[in-house]
CSV table of N, CA, C and O in Angstrom, one decimal:
chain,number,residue,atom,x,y,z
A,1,UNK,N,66.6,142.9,190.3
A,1,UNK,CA,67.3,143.7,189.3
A,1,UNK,C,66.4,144.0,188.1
A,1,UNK,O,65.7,143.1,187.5
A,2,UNK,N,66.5,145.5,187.8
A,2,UNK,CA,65.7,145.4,186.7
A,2,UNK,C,66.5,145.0,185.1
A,2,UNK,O,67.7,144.6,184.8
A,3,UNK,N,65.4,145.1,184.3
A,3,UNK,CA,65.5,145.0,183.0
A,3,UNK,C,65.1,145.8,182.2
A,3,UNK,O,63.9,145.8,182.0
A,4,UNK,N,66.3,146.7,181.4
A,4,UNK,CA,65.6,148.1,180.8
A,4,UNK,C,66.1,147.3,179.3
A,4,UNK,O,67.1,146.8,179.0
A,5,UNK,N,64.8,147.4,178.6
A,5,UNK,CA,65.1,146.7,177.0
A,5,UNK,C,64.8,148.7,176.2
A,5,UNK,O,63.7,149.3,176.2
A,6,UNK,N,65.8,149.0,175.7
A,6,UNK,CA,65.7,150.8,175.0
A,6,UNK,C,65.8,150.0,173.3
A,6,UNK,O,66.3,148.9,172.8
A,7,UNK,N,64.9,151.2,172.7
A,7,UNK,CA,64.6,150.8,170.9
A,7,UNK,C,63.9,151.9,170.1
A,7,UNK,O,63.1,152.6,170.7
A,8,UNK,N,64.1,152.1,169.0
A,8,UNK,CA,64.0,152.8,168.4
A,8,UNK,C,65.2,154.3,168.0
A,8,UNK,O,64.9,155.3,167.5
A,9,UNK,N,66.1,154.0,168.4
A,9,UNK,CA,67.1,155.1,167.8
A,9,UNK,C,67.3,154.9,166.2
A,9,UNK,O,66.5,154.2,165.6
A,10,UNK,N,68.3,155.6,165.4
A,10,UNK,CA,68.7,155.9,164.2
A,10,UNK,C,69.4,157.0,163.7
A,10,UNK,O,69.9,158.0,164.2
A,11,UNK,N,69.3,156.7,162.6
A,11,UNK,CA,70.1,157.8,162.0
A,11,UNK,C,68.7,158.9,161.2
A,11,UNK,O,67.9,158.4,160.5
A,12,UNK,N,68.8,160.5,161.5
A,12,UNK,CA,67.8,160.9,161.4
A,12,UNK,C,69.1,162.5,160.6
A,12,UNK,O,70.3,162.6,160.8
A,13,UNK,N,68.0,163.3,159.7
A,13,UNK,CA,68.6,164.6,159.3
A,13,UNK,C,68.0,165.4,160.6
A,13,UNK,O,67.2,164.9,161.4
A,14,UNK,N,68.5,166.6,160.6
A,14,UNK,CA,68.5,167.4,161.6
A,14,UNK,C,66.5,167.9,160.9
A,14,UNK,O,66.1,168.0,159.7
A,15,UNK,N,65.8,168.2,162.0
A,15,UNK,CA,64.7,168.8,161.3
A,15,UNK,C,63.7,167.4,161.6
A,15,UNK,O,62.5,167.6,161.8
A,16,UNK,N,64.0,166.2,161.5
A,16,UNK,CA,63.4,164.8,161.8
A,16,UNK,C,62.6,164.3,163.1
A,16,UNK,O,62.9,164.8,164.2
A,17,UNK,N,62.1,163.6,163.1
A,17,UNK,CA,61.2,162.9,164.3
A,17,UNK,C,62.0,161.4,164.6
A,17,UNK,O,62.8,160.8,163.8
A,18,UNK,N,61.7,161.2,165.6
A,18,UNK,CA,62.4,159.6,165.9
A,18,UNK,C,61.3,159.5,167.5
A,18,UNK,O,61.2,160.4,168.3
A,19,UNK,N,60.6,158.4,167.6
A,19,UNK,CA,60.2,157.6,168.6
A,19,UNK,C,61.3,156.5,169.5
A,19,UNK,O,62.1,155.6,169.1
A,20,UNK,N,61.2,156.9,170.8
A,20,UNK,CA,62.3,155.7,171.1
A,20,UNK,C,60.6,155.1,172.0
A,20,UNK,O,59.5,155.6,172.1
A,21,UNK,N,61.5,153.4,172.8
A,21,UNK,CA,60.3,153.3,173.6
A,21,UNK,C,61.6,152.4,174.1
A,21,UNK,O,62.6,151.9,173.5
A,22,UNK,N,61.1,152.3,175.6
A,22,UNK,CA,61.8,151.8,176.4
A,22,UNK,C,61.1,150.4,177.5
A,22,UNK,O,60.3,150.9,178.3
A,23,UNK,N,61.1,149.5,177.6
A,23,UNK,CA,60.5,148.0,178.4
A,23,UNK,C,61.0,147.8,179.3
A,23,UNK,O,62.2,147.4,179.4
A,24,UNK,N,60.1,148.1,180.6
A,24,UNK,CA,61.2,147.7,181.7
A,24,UNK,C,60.5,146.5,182.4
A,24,UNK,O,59.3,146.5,182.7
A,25,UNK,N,61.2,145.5,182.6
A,25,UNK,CA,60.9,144.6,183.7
A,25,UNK,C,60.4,144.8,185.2
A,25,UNK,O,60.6,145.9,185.8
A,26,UNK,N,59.6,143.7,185.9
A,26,UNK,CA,58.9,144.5,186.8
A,26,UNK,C,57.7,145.6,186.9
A,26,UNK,O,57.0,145.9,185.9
A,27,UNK,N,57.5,146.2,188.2
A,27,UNK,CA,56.3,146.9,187.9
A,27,UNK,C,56.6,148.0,189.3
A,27,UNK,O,57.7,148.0,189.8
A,28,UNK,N,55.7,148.6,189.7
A,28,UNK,CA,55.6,149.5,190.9
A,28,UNK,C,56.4,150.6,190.7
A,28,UNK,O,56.7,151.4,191.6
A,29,UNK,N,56.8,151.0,189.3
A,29,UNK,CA,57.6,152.1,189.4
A,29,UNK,C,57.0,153.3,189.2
A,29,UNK,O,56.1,153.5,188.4
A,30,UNK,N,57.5,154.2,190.3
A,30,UNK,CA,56.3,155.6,190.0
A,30,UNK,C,57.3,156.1,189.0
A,30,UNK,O,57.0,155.7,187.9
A,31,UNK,N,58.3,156.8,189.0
A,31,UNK,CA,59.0,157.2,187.7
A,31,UNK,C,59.4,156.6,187.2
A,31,UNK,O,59.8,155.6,187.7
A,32,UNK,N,59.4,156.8,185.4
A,32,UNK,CA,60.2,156.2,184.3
A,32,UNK,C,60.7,157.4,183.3
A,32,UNK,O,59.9,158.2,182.7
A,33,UNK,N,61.8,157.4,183.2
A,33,UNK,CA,62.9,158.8,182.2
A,33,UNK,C,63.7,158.5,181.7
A,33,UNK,O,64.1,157.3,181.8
A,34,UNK,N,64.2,159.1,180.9
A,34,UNK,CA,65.5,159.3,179.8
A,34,UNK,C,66.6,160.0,180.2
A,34,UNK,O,66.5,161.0,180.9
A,35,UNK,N,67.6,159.5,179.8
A,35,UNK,CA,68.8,160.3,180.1
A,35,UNK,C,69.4,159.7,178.5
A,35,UNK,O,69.0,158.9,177.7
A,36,UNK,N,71.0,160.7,178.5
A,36,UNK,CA,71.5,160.7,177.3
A,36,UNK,C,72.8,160.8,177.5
A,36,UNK,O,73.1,161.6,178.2
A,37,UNK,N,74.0,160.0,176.9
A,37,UNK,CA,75.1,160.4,176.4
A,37,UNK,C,75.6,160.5,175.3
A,37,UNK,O,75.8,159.6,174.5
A,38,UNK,N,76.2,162.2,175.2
A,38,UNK,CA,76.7,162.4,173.9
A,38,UNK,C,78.4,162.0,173.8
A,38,UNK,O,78.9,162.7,174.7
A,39,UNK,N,79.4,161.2,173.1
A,39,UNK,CA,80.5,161.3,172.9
A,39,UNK,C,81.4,162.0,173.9
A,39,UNK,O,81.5,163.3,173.7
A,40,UNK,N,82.0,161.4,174.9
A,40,UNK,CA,82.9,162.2,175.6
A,40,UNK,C,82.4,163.2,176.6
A,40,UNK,O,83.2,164.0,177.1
A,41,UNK,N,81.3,163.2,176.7
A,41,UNK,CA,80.6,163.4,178.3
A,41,UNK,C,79.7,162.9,178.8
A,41,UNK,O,79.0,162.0,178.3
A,42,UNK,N,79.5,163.2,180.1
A,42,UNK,CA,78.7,162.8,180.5
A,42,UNK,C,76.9,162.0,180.9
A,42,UNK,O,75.9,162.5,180.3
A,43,UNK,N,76.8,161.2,181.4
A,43,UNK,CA,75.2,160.8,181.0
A,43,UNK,C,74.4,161.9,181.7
A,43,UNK,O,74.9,162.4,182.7
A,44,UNK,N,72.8,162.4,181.1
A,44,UNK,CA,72.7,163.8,181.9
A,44,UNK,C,71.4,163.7,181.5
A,44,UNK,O,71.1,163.4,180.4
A,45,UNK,N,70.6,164.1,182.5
A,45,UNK,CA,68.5,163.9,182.1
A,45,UNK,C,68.5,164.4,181.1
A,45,UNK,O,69.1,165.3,180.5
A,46,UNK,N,67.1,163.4,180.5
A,46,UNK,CA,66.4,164.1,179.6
A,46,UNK,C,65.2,164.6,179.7
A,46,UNK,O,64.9,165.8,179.3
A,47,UNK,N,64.3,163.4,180.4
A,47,UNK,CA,62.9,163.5,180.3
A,47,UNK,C,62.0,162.5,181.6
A,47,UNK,O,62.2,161.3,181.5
A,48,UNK,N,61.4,162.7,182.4
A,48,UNK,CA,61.1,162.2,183.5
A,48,UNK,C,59.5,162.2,183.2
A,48,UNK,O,59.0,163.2,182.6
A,49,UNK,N,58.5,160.7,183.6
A,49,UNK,CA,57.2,161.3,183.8
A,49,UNK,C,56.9,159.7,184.7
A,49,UNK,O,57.3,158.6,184.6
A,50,UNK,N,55.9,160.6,185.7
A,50,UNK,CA,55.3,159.8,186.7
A,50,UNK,C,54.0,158.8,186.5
A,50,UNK,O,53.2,159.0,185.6
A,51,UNK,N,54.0,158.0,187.3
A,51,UNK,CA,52.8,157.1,186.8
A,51,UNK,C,51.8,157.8,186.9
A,51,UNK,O,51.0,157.3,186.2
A,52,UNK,N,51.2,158.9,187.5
A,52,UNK,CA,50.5,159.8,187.4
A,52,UNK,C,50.1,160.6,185.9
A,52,UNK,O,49.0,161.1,185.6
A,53,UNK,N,51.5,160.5,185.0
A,53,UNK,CA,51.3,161.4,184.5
A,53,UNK,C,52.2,162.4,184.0
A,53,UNK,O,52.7,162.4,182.9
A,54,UNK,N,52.3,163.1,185.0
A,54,UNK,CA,53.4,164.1,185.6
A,54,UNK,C,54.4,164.2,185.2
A,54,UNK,O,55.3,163.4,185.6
A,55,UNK,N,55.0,165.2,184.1
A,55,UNK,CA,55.9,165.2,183.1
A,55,UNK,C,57.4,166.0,183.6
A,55,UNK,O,57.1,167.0,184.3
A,56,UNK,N,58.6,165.9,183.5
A,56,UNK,CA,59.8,167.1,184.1
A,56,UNK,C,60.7,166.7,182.4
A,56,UNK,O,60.6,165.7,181.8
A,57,UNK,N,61.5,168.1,181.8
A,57,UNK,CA,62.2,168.1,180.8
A,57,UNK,C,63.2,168.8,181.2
A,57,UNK,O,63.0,169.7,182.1
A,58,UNK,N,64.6,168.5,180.6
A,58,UNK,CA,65.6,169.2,180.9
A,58,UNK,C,65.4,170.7,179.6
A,58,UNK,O,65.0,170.6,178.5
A,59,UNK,N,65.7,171.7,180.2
A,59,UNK,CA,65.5,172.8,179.3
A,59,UNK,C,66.1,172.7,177.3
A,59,UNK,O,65.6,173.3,176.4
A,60,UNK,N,67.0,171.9,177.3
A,60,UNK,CA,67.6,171.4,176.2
A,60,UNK,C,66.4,170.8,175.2
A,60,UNK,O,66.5,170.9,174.0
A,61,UNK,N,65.3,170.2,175.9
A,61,UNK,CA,64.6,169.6,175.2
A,61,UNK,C,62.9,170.1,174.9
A,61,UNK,O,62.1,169.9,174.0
A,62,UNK,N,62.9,170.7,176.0
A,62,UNK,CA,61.6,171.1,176.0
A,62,UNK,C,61.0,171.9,175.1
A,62,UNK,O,61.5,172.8,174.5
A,63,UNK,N,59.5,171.4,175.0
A,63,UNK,CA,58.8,172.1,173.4
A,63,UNK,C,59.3,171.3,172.3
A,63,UNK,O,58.7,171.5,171.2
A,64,UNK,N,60.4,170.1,172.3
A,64,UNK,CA,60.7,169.2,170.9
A,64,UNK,C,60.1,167.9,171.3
A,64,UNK,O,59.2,167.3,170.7
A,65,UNK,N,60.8,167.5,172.4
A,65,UNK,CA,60.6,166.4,173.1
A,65,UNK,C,59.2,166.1,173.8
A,65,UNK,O,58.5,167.1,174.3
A,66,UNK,N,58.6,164.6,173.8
A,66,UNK,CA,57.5,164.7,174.3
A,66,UNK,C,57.3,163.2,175.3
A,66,UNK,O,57.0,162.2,174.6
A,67,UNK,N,57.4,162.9,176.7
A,67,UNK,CA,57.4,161.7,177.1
A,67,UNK,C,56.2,161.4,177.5
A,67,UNK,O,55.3,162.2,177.9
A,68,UNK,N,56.0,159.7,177.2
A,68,UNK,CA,54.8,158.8,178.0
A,68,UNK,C,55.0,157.6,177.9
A,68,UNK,O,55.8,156.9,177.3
A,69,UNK,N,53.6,157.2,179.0
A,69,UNK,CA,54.4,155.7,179.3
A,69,UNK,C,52.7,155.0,179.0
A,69,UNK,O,51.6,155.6,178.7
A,70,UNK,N,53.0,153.6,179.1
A,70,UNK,CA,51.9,152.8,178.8
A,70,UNK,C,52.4,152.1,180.2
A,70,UNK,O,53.6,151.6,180.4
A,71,UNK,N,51.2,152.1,181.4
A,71,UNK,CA,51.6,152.0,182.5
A,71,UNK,C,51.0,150.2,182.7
A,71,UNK,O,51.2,149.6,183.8
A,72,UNK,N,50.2,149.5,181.7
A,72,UNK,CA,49.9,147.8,181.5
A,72,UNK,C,51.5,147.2,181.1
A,72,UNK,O,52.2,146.3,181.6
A,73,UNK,N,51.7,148.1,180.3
A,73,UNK,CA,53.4,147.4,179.8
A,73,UNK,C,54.2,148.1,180.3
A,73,UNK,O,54.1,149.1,179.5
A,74,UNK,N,54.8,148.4,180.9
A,74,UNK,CA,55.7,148.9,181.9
A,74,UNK,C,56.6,149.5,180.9
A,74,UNK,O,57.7,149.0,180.7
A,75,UNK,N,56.2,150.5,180.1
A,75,UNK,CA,57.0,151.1,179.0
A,75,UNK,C,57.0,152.5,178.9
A,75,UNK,O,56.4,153.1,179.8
A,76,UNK,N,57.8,153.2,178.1
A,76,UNK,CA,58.2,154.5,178.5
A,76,UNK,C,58.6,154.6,177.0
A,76,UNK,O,59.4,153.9,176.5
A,77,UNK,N,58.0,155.8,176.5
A,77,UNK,CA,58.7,156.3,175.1
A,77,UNK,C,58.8,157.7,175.1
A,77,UNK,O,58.2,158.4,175.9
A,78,UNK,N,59.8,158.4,174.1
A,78,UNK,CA,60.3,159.2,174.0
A,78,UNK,C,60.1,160.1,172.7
A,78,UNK,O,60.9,160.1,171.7
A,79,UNK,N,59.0,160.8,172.7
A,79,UNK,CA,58.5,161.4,171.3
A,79,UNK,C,59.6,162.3,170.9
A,79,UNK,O,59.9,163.2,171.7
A,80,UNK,N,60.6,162.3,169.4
A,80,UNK,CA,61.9,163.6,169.6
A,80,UNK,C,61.2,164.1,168.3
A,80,UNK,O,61.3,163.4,167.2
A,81,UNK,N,60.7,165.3,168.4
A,81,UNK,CA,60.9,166.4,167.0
A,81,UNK,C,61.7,167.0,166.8
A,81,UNK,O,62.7,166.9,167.6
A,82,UNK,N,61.7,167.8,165.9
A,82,UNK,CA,62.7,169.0,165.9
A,82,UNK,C,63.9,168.3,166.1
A,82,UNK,O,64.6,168.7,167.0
A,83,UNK,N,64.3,167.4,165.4
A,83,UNK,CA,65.8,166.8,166.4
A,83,UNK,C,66.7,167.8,165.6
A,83,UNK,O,66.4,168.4,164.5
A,84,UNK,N,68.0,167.8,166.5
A,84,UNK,CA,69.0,168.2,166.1
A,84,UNK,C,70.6,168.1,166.3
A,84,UNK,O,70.9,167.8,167.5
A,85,UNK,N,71.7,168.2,165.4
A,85,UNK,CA,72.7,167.6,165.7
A,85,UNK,C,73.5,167.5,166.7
A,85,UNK,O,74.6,166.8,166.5
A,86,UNK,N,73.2,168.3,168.3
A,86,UNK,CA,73.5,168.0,169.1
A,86,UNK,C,72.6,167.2,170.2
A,86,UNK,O,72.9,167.0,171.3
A,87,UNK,N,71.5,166.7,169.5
A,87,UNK,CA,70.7,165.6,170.3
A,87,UNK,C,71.9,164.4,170.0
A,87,UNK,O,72.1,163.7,171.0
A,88,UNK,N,72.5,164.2,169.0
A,88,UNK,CA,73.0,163.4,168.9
A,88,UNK,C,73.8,162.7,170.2
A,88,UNK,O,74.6,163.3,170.8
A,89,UNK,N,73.5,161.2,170.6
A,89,UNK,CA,74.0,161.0,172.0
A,89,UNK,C,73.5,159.1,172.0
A,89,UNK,O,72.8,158.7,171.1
A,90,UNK,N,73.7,158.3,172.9
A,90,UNK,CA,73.1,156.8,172.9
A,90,UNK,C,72.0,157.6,174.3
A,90,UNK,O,72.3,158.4,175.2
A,91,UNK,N,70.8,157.2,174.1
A,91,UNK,CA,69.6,157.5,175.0
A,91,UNK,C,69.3,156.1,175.9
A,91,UNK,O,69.3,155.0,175.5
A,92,UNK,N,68.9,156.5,177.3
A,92,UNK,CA,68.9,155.4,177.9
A,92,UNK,C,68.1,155.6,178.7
A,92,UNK,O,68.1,156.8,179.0
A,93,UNK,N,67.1,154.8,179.3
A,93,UNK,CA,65.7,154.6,180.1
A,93,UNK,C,66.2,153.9,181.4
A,93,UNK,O,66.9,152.9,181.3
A,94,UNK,N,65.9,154.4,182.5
A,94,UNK,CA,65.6,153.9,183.6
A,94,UNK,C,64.6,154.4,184.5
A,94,UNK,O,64.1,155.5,184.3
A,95,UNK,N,64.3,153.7,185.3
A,95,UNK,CA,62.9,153.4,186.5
A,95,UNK,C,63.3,154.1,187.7
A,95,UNK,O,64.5,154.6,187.8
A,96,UNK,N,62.6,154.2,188.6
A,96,UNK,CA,62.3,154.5,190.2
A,96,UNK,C,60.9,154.0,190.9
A,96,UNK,O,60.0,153.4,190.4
A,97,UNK,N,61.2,154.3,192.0
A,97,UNK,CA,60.1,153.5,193.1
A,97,UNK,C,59.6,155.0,193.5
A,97,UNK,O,58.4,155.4,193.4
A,98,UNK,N,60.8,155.7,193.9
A,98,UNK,CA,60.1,156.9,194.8
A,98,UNK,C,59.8,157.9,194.1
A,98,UNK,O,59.2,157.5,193.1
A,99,UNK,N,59.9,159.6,194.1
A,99,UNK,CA,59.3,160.5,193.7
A,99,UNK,C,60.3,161.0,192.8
A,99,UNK,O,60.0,162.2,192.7
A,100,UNK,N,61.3,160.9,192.2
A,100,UNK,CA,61.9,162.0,191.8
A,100,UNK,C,62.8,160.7,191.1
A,100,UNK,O,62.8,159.6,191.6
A,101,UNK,N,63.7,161.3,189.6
A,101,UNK,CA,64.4,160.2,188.9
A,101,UNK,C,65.6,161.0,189.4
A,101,UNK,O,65.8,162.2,189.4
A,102,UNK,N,66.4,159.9,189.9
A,102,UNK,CA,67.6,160.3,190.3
A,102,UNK,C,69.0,160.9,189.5
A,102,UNK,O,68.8,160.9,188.3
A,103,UNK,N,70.1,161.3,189.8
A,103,UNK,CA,71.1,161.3,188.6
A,103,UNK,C,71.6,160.0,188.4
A,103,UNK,O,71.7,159.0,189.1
A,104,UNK,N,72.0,160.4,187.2
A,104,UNK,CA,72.5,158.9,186.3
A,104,UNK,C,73.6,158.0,187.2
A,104,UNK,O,73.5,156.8,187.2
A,105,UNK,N,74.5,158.8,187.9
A,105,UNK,CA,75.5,157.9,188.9
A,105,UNK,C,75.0,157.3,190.4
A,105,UNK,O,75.7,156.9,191.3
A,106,UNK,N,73.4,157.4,190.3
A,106,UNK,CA,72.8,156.6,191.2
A,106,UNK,C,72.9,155.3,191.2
A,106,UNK,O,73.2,154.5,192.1
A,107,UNK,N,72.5,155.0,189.4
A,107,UNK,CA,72.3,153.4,189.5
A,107,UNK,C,73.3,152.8,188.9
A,107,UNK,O,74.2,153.3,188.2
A,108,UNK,N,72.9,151.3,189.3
A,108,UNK,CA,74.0,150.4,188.7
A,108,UNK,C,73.8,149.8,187.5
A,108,UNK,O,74.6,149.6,186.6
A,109,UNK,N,72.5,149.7,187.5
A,109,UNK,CA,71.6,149.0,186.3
A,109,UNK,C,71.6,149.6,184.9
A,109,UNK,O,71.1,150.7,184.9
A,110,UNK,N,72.0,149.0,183.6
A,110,UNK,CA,71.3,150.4,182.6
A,110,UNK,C,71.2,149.3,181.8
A,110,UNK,O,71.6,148.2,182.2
A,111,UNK,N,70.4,149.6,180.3
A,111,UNK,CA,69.9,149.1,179.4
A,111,UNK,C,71.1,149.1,178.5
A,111,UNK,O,71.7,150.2,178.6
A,112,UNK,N,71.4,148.5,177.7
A,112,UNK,CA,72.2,148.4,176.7
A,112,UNK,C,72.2,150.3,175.6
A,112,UNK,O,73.2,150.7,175.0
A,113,UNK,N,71.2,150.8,175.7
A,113,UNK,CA,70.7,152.1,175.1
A,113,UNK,C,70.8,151.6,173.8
A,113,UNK,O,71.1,150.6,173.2
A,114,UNK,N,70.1,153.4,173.5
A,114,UNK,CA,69.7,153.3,172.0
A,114,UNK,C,70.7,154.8,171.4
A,114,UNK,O,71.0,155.8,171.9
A,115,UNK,N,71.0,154.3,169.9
A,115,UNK,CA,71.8,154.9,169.3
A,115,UNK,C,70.7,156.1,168.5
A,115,UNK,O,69.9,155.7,167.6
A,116,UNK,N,71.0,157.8,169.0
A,116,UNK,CA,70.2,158.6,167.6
A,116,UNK,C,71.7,159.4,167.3
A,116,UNK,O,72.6,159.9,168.0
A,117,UNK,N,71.5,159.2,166.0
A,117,UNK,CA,72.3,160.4,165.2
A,117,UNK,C,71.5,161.3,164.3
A,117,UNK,O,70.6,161.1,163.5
A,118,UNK,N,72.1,162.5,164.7
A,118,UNK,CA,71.3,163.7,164.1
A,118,UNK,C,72.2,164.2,162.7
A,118,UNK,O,73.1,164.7,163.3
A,119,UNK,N,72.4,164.4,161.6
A,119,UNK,CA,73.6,164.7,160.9
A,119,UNK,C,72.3,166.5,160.4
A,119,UNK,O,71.1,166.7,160.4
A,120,UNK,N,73.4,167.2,160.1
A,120,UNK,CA,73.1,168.5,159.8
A,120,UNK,C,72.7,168.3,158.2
A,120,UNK,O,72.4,169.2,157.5
């Protein structure tokens, strides 16, 4: 079973930067990504990148957002510029083995997540 330890959320003005970083237990994961829930819907990608490297963004974020991992510490962060008040959502990190991060109702496992509020 893994262990997703998520950090760095807050309360940010619209126009702000916020770092999240995410700790996962274990190792061998070729992907590590972000997903997000905003209030009353659903959890839904954010940001995918492979131990390679290899970066995937949901259109929502791309060009603000910036992912990478430190692949010694099995960590994954989440660079957010440009935030804005519909980023607003709890952000959550999870792992994979194989090639592709799955949708959010794959797993069983999640991290406690991290809280960003964007206020206008």
């Amino acid at each position: 079973q893994v262990q997703l330890v998520e950090s760095g959320g807050g309360l940010v003005q619209a126009g702000g930067s916020l770092r999240l970083s995410c700790a996962a237990s274990g190792s061998d994961f070729n992907v590590m990504g972000w997903y997000r829930q905003a209030p009353g819907k659903r959890r839904v990608f954010v940001a995918s990148i492979t131990r390679g490297g290899g970066t995937s963004y949901s259109e929502s974020v791309k060009g603000r957002f910036s992912i990478s991992r430190d692949n010694a510490k099995n960590t994954v962060y989440l660079q957010m510029n440009s935030l804005r008040p519909d980023d607003t959502a709890v952000y959550y990190c999870n792992v994979e083995r194989g090639t592709v991060l799955p949708d959010p109702s794959w797993y069983d496992d999640w991290g406690q997540g991290t809280q960003v509020t964007v206020t206008s």
